[in-house]
Short mmCIF file of C-alpha atoms in Angstrom, two decimals:
data_model
loop_
_atom_site.label_atom_id
_atom_site.label_comp_id
_atom_site.label_asym_id
_atom_site.label_seq_id
_atom_site.Cartn_x
_atom_site.Cartn_y
_atom_site.Cartn_z
CA MET U 45 -18.89 -36.45 2.77
CA ARG U 46 -19.07 -33.13 4.59
CA PHE U 47 -22.75 -32.69 3.66
CA LEU U 48 -23.52 -36.25 4.76
CA LYS U 49 -22.05 -35.61 8.23
CA PHE U 50 -24.00 -32.35 8.48
CA GLY U 51 -27.19 -34.12 7.37
CA ILE U 52 -26.78 -36.90 9.93
CA LEU U 53 -26.10 -34.39 12.71
CA ALA U 54 -29.14 -32.28 11.74
CA LEU U 55 -31.35 -35.38 11.62
CA ALA U 56 -30.12 -36.50 15.05
CA LEU U 57 -30.83 -33.07 16.56
CA LEU U 58 -34.31 -32.94 15.03
CA SER U 59 -35.09 -36.43 16.33
CA ALA U 60 -33.96 -35.51 19.84
CA ALA U 61 -36.05 -32.35 19.78
CA ALA U 62 -39.14 -34.23 18.61
CA CYS U 63 -38.83 -36.75 21.42
CA SER U 64 -38.47 -34.19 24.20
CA GLN U 65 -41.41 -32.39 25.78
CA LYS U 66 -41.49 -28.77 24.69
CA LYS U 67 -41.09 -26.55 27.75
CA PHE U 68 -41.44 -23.14 26.10
CA TYR U 69 -44.02 -21.85 23.67
CA ASN U 70 -43.90 -18.77 21.46
CA TYR U 71 -46.92 -16.58 22.06
CA ARG U 72 -47.89 -14.17 19.31
CA GLY U 73 -51.30 -12.98 20.49
CA PRO U 74 -52.44 -9.80 22.21
CA GLU U 75 -50.26 -8.53 25.06
CA VAL U 76 -51.29 -9.66 28.53
CA THR U 77 -51.70 -6.31 30.30
CA GLN U 78 -52.93 -7.68 33.64
CA VAL U 79 -53.24 -10.92 35.59
CA VAL U 80 -56.24 -11.21 37.90
CA VAL U 81 -56.48 -13.94 40.54
CA ASN U 82 -59.79 -14.46 42.30
CA LYS U 83 -59.00 -16.63 45.31
CA GLY U 84 -62.66 -17.30 46.16
CA GLU U 85 -63.40 -18.63 42.68
CA ARG U 86 -59.98 -20.34 42.43
CA ARG U 87 -59.48 -18.75 39.00
CA LEU U 88 -56.63 -16.94 37.30
CA HIS U 89 -57.45 -14.68 34.35
CA LEU U 90 -55.04 -13.25 31.77
CA LEU U 91 -56.39 -9.98 30.38
CA HIS U 92 -55.62 -7.68 27.48
CA HIS U 93 -57.04 -4.46 28.89
CA ASN U 94 -60.67 -5.46 29.70
CA LYS U 95 -60.78 -8.59 27.53
CA VAL U 96 -60.14 -12.00 29.10
CA LEU U 97 -57.68 -13.91 26.93
CA GLU U 98 -57.45 -17.07 29.05
CA SER U 99 -58.73 -18.36 32.40
CA TYR U 100 -57.41 -21.22 34.50
CA ASP U 101 -58.45 -23.17 37.59
CA ILE U 102 -55.88 -22.75 40.37
CA GLY U 103 -54.77 -24.09 43.70
CA LEU U 104 -53.59 -21.80 46.50
CA GLY U 105 -51.71 -21.94 49.77
CA PHE U 106 -52.82 -24.61 52.22
CA ALA U 107 -54.59 -21.91 54.34
CA PRO U 108 -56.28 -20.03 51.49
CA ARG U 109 -58.51 -17.56 53.36
CA GLY U 110 -57.13 -14.15 54.14
CA HIS U 111 -54.07 -12.17 53.14
CA LYS U 112 -50.55 -13.50 53.67
CA VAL U 113 -49.09 -11.76 56.72
CA VAL U 114 -46.08 -13.76 57.88
CA GLU U 115 -43.74 -16.45 56.65
CA GLY U 116 -45.15 -19.93 57.08
CA ASP U 117 -48.81 -18.95 57.42
CA GLY U 118 -49.74 -20.92 54.27
CA LYS U 119 -51.70 -18.02 52.82
CA THR U 120 -51.61 -16.57 49.33
CA PRO U 121 -51.18 -12.77 49.35
CA GLU U 122 -53.95 -10.36 48.34
CA GLY U 123 -53.42 -7.00 46.69
CA LEU U 124 -51.60 -5.40 43.77
CA TYR U 125 -48.22 -6.86 42.84
CA TYR U 126 -46.15 -7.34 39.68
CA ILE U 127 -44.62 -10.27 37.85
CA ASP U 128 -40.99 -9.70 38.74
CA ARG U 129 -38.98 -12.77 37.73
CA ARG U 130 -39.14 -16.17 36.09
CA ASN U 131 -37.56 -19.51 36.80
CA PRO U 132 -37.25 -21.91 33.85
CA ASN U 133 -35.67 -24.52 36.15
CA SER U 134 -38.29 -24.48 38.89
CA LYS U 135 -38.84 -27.71 40.82
CA PHE U 136 -42.50 -27.09 39.94
CA HIS U 137 -41.82 -27.28 36.15
CA LEU U 138 -41.82 -23.51 35.39
CA SER U 139 -42.59 -20.53 37.59
CA ILE U 140 -43.09 -16.78 37.42
CA GLY U 141 -42.52 -14.64 40.48
CA VAL U 142 -44.98 -12.35 42.23
CA SER U 143 -43.44 -9.23 43.83
CA TYR U 144 -44.65 -10.09 47.35
CA PRO U 145 -43.75 -8.68 49.85
CA ASN U 146 -44.33 -5.04 49.01
CA PRO U 147 -43.33 -2.25 51.45
CA TYR U 148 -46.71 -2.43 53.22
CA ASP U 149 -46.36 -6.19 53.71
CA ARG U 150 -42.85 -5.76 55.13
CA ALA U 151 -43.91 -3.01 57.54
CA ASN U 152 -46.94 -5.00 58.71
CA ALA U 153 -44.87 -8.12 59.47
CA GLN U 154 -42.08 -6.06 61.05
CA ALA U 155 -44.62 -4.45 63.42
CA MET U 156 -45.38 -7.97 64.65
CA GLY U 157 -41.70 -8.82 64.95
CA LYS U 158 -41.98 -11.40 62.15
CA SER U 159 -40.78 -11.99 58.60
CA PRO U 160 -43.33 -11.48 55.82
CA GLY U 161 -41.92 -14.43 53.88
CA GLY U 162 -41.46 -14.32 50.14
CA ASP U 163 -40.86 -16.54 47.11
CA ILE U 164 -44.47 -16.38 45.96
CA PHE U 165 -44.85 -17.76 42.44
CA ILE U 166 -47.36 -18.90 39.88
CA HIS U 167 -46.09 -22.38 39.09
CA GLY U 168 -46.88 -25.80 37.71
CA ARG U 169 -46.82 -29.07 39.57
CA GLY U 170 -43.60 -30.62 38.35
CA ASP U 171 -42.34 -33.84 39.87
CA ASN U 172 -42.78 -32.49 43.41
CA TYR U 173 -46.58 -32.33 43.33
CA PRO U 174 -47.79 -34.43 46.25
CA LYS U 175 -49.94 -37.26 44.85
CA GLY U 176 -53.47 -37.06 46.20
CA ALA U 177 -52.86 -33.56 47.58
CA PRO U 178 -55.86 -31.30 48.16
CA ARG U 179 -56.55 -28.50 45.70
CA ASP U 180 -54.87 -25.93 47.98
CA TRP U 181 -51.49 -27.48 48.65
CA THR U 182 -48.80 -24.82 48.19
CA ALA U 183 -47.04 -22.78 50.88
CA GLY U 184 -48.71 -19.61 49.52
CA CYS U 185 -48.15 -19.83 45.76
CA ILE U 186 -50.67 -20.08 42.93
CA ALA U 187 -50.58 -23.52 41.30
CA VAL U 188 -51.74 -24.61 37.85
CA SER U 189 -51.04 -27.68 35.70
CA ASP U 190 -47.72 -28.03 33.89
CA LYS U 191 -49.40 -27.41 30.52
CA GLN U 192 -51.08 -24.27 31.86
CA ILE U 193 -47.86 -22.83 33.30
CA ARG U 194 -46.19 -23.31 29.89
CA ASP U 195 -48.95 -21.15 28.38
CA ILE U 196 -48.82 -18.55 31.18
CA TYR U 197 -45.01 -18.44 31.13
CA SER U 198 -45.03 -17.64 27.42
CA MET U 199 -47.86 -15.08 27.59
CA VAL U 200 -47.01 -13.03 30.70
CA GLN U 201 -44.01 -10.72 30.71
CA ASP U 202 -42.03 -9.39 33.66
CA GLY U 203 -43.55 -6.13 34.89
CA THR U 204 -47.14 -7.21 34.26
CA PRO U 205 -49.45 -6.18 37.14
CA ILE U 206 -51.14 -8.99 39.07
CA ILE U 207 -54.17 -8.27 41.22
CA ILE U 208 -55.02 -10.95 43.78
CA THR U 209 -58.51 -10.61 45.28
CA PRO U 210 -60.21 -12.49 48.11
#
């Protein structure tokens, strides 16, 4: 009787897991040593040293040209940053944080009497993706599809450098 109850419980849990969309993958390939974002090409590359492991099409902030200077400017930052956090419960499916603003960004915005903003992420679309939105629709983040952010989330570790170029 005890084994029957255990068997039924195990079967129920396996069935529930099979029906749900898998949010996290296990990545067992080469370490991602650097993320490179080329804003002009609208491409994100995951590299292991000098070898490109994966590349993705991206969307940017709604005002994609130029470096992010102040909160609300709709620009995606440019420069060297780091992956500094992750959010498995993001309203945009999954997200990994970019360390913007750095000390230079803060000083530059402060000199103008403004806030540099923050909360820059690489994220999916989630349920909040505006239907029919243009390619560059975020407030300054880097957007990919939900499937792509699952891959990126599993491959990129906190502390990984990210270089964002014009």
